[in-house]
mmCIF file of C-alpha atoms and ligand atoms in Angstrom:
data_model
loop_
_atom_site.group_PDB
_atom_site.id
_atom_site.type_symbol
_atom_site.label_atom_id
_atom_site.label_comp_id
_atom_site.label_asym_id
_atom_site.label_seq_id
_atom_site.Cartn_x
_atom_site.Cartn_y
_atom_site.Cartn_z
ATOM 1 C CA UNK A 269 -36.715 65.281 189.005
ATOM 2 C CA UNK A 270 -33.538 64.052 188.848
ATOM 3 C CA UNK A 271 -31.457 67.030 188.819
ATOM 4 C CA UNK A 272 -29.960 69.239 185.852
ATOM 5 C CA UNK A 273 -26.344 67.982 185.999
ATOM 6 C CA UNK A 274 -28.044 64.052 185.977
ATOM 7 C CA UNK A 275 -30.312 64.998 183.163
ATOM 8 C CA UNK A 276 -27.518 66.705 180.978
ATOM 9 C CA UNK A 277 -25.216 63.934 181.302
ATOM 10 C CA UNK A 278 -27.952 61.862 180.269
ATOM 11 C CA UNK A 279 -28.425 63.693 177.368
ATOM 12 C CA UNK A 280 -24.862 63.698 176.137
ATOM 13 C CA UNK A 281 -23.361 66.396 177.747
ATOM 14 C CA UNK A 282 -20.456 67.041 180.468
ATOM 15 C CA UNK A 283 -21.814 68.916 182.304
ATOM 16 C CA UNK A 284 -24.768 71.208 183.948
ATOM 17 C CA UNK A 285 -22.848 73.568 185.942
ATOM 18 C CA UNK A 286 -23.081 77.596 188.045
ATOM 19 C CA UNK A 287 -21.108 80.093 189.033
ATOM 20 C CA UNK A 288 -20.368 80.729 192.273
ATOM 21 C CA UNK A 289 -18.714 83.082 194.915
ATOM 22 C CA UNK A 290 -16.539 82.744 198.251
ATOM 23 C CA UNK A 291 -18.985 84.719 200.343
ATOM 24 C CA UNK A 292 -22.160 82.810 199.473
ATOM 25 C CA UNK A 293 -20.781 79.111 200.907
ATOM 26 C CA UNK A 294 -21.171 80.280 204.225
ATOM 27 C CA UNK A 295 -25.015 79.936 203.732
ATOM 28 C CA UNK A 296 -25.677 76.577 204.318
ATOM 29 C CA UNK A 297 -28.949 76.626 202.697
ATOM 30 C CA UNK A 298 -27.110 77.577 199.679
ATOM 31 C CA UNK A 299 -24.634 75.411 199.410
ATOM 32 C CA UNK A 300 -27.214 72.312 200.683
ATOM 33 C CA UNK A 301 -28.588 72.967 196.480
ATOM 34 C CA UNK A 302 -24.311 74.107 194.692
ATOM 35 C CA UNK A 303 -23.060 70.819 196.047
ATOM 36 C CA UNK A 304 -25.452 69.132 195.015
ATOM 37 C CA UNK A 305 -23.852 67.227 191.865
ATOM 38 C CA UNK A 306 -27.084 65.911 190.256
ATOM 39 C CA UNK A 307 -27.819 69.598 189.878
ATOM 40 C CA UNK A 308 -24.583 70.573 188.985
ATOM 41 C CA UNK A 309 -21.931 69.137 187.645
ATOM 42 C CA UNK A 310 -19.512 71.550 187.171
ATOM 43 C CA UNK A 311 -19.141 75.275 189.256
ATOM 44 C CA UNK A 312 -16.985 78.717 188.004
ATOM 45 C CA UNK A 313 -15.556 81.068 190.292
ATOM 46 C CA UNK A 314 -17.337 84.253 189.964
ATOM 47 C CA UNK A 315 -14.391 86.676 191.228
ATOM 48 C CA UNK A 316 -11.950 84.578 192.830
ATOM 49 C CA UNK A 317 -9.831 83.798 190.180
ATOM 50 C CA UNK A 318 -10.102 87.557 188.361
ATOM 51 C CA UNK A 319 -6.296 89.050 188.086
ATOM 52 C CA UNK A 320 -7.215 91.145 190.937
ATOM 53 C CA UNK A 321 -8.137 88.579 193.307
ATOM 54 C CA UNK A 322 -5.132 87.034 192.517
ATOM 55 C CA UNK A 323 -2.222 89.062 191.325
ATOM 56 C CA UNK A 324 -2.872 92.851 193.467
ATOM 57 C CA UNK A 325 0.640 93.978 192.954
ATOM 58 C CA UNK A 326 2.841 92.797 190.692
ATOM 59 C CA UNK A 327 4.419 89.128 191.138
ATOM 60 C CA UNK A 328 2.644 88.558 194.140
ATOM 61 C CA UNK A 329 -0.337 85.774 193.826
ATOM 62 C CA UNK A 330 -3.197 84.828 196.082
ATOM 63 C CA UNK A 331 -5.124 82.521 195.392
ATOM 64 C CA UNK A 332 -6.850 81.516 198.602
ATOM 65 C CA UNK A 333 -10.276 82.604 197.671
ATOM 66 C CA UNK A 334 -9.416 80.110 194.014
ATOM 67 C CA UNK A 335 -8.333 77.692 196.264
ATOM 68 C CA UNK A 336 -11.585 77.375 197.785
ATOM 69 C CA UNK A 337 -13.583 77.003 194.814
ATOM 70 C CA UNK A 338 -11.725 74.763 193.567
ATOM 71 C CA UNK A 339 -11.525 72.507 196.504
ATOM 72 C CA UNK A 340 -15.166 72.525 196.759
ATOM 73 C CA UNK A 341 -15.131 71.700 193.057
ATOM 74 C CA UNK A 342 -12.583 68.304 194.336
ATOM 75 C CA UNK A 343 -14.619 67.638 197.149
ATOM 76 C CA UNK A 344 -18.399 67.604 195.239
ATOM 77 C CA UNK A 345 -17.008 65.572 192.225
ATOM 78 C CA UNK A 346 -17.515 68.664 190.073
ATOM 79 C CA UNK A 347 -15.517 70.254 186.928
ATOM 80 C CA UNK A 348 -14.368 73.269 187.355
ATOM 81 C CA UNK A 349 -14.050 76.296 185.012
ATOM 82 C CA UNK A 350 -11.266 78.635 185.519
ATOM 83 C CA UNK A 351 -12.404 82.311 185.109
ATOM 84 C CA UNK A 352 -10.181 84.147 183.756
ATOM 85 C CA UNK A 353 -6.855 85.103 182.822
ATOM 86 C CA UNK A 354 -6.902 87.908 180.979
ATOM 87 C CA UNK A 355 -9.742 90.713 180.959
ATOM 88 C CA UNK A 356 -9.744 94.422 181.324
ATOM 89 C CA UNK A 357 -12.131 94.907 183.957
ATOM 90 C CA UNK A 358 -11.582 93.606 187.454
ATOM 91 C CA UNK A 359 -7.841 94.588 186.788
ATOM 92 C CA UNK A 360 -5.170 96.274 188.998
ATOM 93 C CA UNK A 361 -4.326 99.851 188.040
ATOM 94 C CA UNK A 362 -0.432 98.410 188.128
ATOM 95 C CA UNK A 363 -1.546 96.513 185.229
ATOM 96 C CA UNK A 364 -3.586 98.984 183.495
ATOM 97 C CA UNK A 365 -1.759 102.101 184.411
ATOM 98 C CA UNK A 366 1.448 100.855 184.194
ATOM 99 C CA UNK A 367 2.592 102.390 180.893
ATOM 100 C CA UNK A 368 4.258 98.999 179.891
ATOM 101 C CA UNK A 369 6.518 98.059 176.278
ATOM 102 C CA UNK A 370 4.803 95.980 174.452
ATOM 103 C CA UNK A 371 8.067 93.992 175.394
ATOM 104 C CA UNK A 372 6.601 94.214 179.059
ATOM 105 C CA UNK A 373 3.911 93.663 178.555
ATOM 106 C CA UNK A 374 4.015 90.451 177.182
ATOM 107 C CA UNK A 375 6.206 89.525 180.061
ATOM 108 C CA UNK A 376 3.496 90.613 182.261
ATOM 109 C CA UNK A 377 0.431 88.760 180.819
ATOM 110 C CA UNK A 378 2.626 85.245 180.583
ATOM 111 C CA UNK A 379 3.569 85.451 183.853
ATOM 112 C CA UNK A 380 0.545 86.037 185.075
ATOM 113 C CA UNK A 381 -1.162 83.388 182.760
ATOM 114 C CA UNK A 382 1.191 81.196 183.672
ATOM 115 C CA UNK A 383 1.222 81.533 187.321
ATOM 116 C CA UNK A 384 -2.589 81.059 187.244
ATOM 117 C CA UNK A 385 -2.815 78.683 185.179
ATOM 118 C CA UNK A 386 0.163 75.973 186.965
ATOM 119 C CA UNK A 387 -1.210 76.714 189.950
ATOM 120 C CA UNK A 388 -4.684 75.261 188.921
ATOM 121 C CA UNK A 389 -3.148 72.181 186.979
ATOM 122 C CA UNK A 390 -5.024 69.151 186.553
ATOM 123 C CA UNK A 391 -7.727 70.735 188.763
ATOM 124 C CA UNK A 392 -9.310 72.801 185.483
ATOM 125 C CA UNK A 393 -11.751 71.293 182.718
ATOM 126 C CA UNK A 394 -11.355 74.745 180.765
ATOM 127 C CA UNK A 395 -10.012 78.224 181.032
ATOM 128 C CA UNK A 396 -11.683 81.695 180.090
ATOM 129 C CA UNK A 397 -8.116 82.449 178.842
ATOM 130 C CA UNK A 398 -9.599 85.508 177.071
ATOM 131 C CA UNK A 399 -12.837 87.324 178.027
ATOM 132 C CA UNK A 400 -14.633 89.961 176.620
ATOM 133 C CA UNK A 401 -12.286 91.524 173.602
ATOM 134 C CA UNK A 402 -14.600 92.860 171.894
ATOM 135 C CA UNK A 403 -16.256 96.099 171.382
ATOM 136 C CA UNK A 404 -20.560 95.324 170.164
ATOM 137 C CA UNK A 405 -19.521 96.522 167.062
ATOM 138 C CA UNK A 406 -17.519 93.826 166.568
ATOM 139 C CA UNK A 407 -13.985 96.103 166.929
ATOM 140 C CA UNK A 408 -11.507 95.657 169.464
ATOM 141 C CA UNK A 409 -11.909 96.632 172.728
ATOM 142 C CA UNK A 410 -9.657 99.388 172.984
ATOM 143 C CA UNK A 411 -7.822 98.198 176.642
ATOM 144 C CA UNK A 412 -4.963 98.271 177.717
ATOM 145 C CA UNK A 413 -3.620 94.893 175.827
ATOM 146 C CA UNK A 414 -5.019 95.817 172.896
ATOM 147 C CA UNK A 415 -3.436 99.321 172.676
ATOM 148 C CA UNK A 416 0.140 97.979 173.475
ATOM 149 C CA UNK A 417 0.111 94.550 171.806
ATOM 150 C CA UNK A 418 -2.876 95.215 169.196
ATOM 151 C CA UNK A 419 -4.541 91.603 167.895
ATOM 152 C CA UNK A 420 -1.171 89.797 169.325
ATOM 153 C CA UNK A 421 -2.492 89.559 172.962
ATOM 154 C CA UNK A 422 -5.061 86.548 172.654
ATOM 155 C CA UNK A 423 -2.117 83.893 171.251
ATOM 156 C CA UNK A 424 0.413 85.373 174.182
ATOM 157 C CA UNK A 425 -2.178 84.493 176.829
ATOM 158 C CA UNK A 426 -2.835 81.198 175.161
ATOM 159 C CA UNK A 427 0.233 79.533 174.336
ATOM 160 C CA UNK A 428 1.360 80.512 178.540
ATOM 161 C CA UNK A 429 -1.849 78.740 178.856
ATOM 162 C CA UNK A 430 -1.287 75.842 177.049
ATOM 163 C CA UNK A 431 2.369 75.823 178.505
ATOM 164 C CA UNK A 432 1.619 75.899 181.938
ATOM 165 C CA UNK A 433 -1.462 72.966 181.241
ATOM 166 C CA UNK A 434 -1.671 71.370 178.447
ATOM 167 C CA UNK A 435 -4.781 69.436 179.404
ATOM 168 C CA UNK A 436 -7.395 72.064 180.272
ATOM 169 C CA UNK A 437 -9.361 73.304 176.929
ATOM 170 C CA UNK A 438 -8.641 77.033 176.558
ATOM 171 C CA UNK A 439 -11.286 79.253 175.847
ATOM 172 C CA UNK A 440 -12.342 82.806 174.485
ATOM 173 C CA UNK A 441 -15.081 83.648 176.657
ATOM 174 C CA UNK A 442 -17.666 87.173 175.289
ATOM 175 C CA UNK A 443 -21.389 88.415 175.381
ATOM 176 C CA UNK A 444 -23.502 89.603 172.641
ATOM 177 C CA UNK A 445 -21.831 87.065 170.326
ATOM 178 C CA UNK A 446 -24.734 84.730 170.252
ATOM 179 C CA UNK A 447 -26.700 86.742 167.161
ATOM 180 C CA UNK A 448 -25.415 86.667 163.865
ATOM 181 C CA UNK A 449 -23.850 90.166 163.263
ATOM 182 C CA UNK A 450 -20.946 91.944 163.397
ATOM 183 C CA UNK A 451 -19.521 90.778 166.976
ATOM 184 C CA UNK A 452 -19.943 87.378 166.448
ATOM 185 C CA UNK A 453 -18.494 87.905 163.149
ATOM 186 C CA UNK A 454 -14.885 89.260 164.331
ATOM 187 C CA UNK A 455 -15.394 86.500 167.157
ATOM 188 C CA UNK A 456 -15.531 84.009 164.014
ATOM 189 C CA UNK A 457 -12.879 85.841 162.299
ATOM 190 C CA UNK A 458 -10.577 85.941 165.252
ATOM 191 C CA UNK A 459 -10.734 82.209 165.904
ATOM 192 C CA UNK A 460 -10.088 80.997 162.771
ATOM 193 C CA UNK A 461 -7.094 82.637 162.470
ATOM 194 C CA UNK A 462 -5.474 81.631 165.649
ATOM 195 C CA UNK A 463 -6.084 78.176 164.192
ATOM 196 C CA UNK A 464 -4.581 79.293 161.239
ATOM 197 C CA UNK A 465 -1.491 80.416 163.249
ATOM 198 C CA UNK A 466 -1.057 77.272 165.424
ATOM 199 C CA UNK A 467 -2.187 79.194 168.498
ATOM 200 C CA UNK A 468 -3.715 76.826 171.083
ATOM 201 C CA UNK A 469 -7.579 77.462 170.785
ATOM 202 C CA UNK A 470 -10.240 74.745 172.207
ATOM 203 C CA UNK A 471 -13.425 76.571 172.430
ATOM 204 C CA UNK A 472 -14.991 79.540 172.620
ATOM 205 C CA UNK A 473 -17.614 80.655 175.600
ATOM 206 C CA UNK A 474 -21.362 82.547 174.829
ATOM 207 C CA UNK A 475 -21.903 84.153 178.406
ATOM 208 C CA UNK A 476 -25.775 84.506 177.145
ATOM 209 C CA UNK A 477 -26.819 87.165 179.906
ATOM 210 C CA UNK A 478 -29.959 87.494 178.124
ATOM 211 C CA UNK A 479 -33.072 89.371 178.711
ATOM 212 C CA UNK A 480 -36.729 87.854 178.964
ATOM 213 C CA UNK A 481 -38.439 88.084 175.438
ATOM 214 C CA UNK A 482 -35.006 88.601 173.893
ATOM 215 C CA UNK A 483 -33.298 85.320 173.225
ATOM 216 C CA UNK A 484 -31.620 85.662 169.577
ATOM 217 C CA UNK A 485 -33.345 83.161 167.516
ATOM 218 C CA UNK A 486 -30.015 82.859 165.490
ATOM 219 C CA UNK A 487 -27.979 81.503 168.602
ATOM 220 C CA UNK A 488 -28.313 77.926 167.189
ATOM 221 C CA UNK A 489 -26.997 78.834 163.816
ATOM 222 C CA UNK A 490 -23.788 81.029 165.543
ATOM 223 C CA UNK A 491 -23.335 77.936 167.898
ATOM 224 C CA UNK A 492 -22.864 76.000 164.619
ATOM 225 C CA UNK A 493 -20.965 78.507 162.529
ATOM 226 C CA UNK A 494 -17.834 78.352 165.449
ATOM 227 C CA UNK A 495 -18.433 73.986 165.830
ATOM 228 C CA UNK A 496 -17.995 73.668 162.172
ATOM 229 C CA UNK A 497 -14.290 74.819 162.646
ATOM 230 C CA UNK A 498 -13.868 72.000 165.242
ATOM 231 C CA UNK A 499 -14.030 74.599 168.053
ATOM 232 C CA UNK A 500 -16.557 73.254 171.403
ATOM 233 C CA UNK A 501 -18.666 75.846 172.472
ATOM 234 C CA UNK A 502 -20.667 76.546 176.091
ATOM 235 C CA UNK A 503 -23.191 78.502 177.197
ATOM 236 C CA UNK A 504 -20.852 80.030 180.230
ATOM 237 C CA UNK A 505 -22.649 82.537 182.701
ATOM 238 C CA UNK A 506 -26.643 82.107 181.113
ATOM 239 C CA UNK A 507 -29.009 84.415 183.146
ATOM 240 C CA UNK A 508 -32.133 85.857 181.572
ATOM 241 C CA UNK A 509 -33.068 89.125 183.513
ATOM 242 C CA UNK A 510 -36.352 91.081 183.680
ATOM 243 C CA UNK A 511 -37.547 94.286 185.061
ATOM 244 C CA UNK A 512 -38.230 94.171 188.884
ATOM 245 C CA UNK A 513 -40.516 92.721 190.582
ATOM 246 C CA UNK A 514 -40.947 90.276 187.717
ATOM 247 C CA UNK A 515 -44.498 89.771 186.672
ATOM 248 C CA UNK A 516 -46.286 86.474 186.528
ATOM 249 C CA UNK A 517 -46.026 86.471 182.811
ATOM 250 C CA UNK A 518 -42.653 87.604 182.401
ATOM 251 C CA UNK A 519 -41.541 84.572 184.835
ATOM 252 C CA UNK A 520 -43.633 82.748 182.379
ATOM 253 C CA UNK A 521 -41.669 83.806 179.027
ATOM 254 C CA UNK A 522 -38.637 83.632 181.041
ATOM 255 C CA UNK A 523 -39.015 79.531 181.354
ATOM 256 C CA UNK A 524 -39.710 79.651 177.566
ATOM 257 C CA UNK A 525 -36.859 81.784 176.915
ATOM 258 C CA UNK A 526 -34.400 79.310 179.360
ATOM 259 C CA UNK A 527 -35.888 76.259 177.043
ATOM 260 C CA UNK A 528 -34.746 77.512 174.065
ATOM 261 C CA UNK A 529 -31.318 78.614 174.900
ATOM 262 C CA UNK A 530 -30.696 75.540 176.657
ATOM 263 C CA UNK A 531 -32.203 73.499 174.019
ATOM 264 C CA UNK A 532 -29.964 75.493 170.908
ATOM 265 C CA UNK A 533 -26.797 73.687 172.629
ATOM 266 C CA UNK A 534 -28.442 70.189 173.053
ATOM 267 C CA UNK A 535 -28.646 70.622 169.475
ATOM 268 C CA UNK A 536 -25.041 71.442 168.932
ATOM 269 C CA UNK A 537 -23.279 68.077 169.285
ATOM 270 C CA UNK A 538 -19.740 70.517 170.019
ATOM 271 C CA UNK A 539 -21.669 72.105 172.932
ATOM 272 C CA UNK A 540 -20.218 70.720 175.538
ATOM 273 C CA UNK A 541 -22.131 72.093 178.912
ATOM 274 C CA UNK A 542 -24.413 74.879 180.070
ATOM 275 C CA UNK A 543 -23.304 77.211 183.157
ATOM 276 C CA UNK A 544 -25.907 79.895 184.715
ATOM 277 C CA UNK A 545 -24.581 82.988 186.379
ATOM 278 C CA UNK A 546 -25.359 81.518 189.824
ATOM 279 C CA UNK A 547 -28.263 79.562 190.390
ATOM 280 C CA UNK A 548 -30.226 81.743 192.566
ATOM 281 C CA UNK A 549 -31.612 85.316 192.234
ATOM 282 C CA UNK A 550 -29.922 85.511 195.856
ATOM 283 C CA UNK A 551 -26.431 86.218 194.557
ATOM 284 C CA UNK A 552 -27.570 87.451 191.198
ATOM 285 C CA UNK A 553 -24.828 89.789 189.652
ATOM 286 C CA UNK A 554 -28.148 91.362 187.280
ATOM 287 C CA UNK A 555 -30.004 94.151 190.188
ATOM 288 C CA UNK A 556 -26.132 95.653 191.217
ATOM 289 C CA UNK A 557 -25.587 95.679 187.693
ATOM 290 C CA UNK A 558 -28.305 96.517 185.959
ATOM 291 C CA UNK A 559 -30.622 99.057 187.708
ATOM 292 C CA UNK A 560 -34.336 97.889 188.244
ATOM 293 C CA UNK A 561 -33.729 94.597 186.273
ATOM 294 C CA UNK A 562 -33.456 90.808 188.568
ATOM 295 C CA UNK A 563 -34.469 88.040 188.973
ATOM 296 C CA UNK A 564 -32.722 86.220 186.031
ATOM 297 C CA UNK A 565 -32.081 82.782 187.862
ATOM 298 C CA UNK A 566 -33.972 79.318 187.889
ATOM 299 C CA UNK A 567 -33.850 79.885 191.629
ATOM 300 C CA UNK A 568 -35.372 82.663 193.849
ATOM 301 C CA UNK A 569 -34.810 84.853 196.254
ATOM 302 C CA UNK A 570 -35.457 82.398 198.795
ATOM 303 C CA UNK A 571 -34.293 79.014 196.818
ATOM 304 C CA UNK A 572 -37.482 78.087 195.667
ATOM 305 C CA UNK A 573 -37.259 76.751 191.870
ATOM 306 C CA UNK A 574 -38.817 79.217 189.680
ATOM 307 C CA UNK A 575 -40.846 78.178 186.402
ATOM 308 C CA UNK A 576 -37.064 78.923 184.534
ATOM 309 C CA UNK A 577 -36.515 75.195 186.230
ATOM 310 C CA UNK A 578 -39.074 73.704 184.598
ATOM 311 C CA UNK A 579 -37.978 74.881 181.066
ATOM 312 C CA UNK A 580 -34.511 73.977 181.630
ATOM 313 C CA UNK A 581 -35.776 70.593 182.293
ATOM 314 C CA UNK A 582 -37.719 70.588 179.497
ATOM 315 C CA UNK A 583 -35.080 71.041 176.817
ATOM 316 C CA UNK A 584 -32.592 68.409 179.148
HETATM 317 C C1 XIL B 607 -19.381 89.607 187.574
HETATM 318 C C2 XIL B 607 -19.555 89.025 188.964
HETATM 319 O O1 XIL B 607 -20.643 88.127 188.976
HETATM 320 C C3 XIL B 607 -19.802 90.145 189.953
HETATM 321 O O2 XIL B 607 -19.843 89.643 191.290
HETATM 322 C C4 XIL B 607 -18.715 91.200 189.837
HETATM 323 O O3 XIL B 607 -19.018 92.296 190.686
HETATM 324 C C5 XIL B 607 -18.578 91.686 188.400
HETATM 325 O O4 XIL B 607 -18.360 90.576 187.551
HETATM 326 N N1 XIL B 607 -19.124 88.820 182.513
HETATM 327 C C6 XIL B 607 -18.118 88.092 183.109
HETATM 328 C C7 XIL B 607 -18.131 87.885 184.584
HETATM 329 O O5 XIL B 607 -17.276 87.525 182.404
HETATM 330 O O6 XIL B 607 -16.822 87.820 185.123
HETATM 331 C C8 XIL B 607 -18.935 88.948 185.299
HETATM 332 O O7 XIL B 607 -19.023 88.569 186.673
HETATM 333 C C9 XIL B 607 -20.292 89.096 184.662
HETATM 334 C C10 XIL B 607 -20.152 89.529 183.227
#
């Protein structure tokens, strides 16, 4: 084979790309397969670019473990997604105990935003400027933005965005939008009217962490709905988990199940690129977080491509 990021851009796309993390490049058999830019074109910090890798207290930034990544990005000829700027988990108490105005507030998340964001410019292809502000039912997730600022916060944390580079597309990043109903619904709704309002909007992420025999079959049709406003769309942190240890036939339904997700966006002209949530079930996110559920990557344990490979390939 010729490799996934080879085949995608073959096939129209930017990009075949994978998260990654700071503590998995010192594994040299690892990183022999990430920099590898046939397989992938593109990489996303998994952590290292979360507000509480890189703001801890307030005002002060770090962003050595960002820095990395996106070096590595520089140095394999990759794209690079920045992940993200706004989200309420992986966030410092000062932020989300800090009983703030919605004055300060705003002050807070464009300074932060903004920080990030110039720091990273002209390094960035697109930024999860937004992730996750939904509740499943499609209401608003009821953090600490959204109780001071209400719907406001999305267009603060863009337009910093936008200010601070105004060439990297600006996303709203979520999961459990890729089925018609009612999250992808206030998704929809949300989107069209920050275009409505002039807020800078580019795209909008499907994380797809997906389970085996579970793909939506309306993911297609939702991919469409948000292209048909002249939004892109990506498939951002794809990983399709199963109960552990994964039998032979759920590995089996798993490669069908990573053909047709895959395949949905190559037939969404406005999907721009696919992203799993790392490559390998090495430095899968799925067993910590999801008890006795794994191996959800193309890779194994030991970096052997799995049958998922093969139906990735397929739909490339
Ligand atoms: C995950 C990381 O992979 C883990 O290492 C970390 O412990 C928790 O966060 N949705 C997202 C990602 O947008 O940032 C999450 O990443 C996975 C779910």
């Amino acid at each position: 084979g010729t490799g996934l990021n080879a085949l995608a851009k073959a096939a129209g796309k930017l990009y075949f790309g994978t998260a990654t993390d700071n503590g998995e490049l010192s594994d040299a058999a690892y990183t022999a397969i990430l920099d590898n830019n046939k397989e992938f074109g593109q990489i996303t910090p998994a952590n290292s670019m979360k507000w509480d890798a890189t703001e801890p207290t307030r005002g002060t930034f770090t962003f050595s473990g960002g820095d990395q990544i996106a070096n590595l990005a520089k140095a394999n000829g990759q794209l690079l997604r920045g992940h993200n700027c706004v989200w309420y988990n992986q966030l410092p108490s000062w932020v989300s105990n800090g009983q703030f105005t919605a004055a300060d507030l705003t002050t807070v998340i464009q300074n932060h935003c903004s920080t990030l964001v110039s720091h990273y410019k002209g390094q960035v292809y697109s930024w999860d400027v937004v992730n996750e502000p939904f509740n499943d039912d499609g209401t608003w997730r009821q953090d600490v933005f959204f109780n001071v600022l209400g719907t406001t916060y999305p267009a603060i944390a863009l337009k910093a965005a936008r200010a601070a580079d105004p060439n990297a597309k600006l996303y709203i990043n979520d999961y459990n939008i890729e089925q018609s109903g009612a999250k992808a619904t206030a998704m929809l709704n949300l989107v069209k009217q920050l275009i409505a309002d002039g807020v800078p909007i580019d795209g909008v992420g499907f994380q797809c962490h997906f389970i085996v025999g579970e793909v939506p079959g309306t993911f297609q049709t939702v991919l469409e709905q948000f292209t048909a406003l002249g939004l892109e769309v990506a498939i951002t942190e794809l990983d399709i988990r199963t109960t552990t240890p994964a039998s032979q036939s759920a590995l089996a339904q798993q490669q069908k199940d990573y053909q047709s997700v895959v395949q949905a966006c190559m037939n969404v002209d406005g999907c721009v690129g696919i992203t799993v949530w790392d490559f390998t079930d090495k430095y899968s996110w799925v067993p910590s977080t999801f008890s006795g559920q794994g191996a959800a990557c193309p890779w194994d344990q030991n970096l052997v491509k799995k049958l998922a490979y093969n139906g990735i390939v397929a739909a490339l």
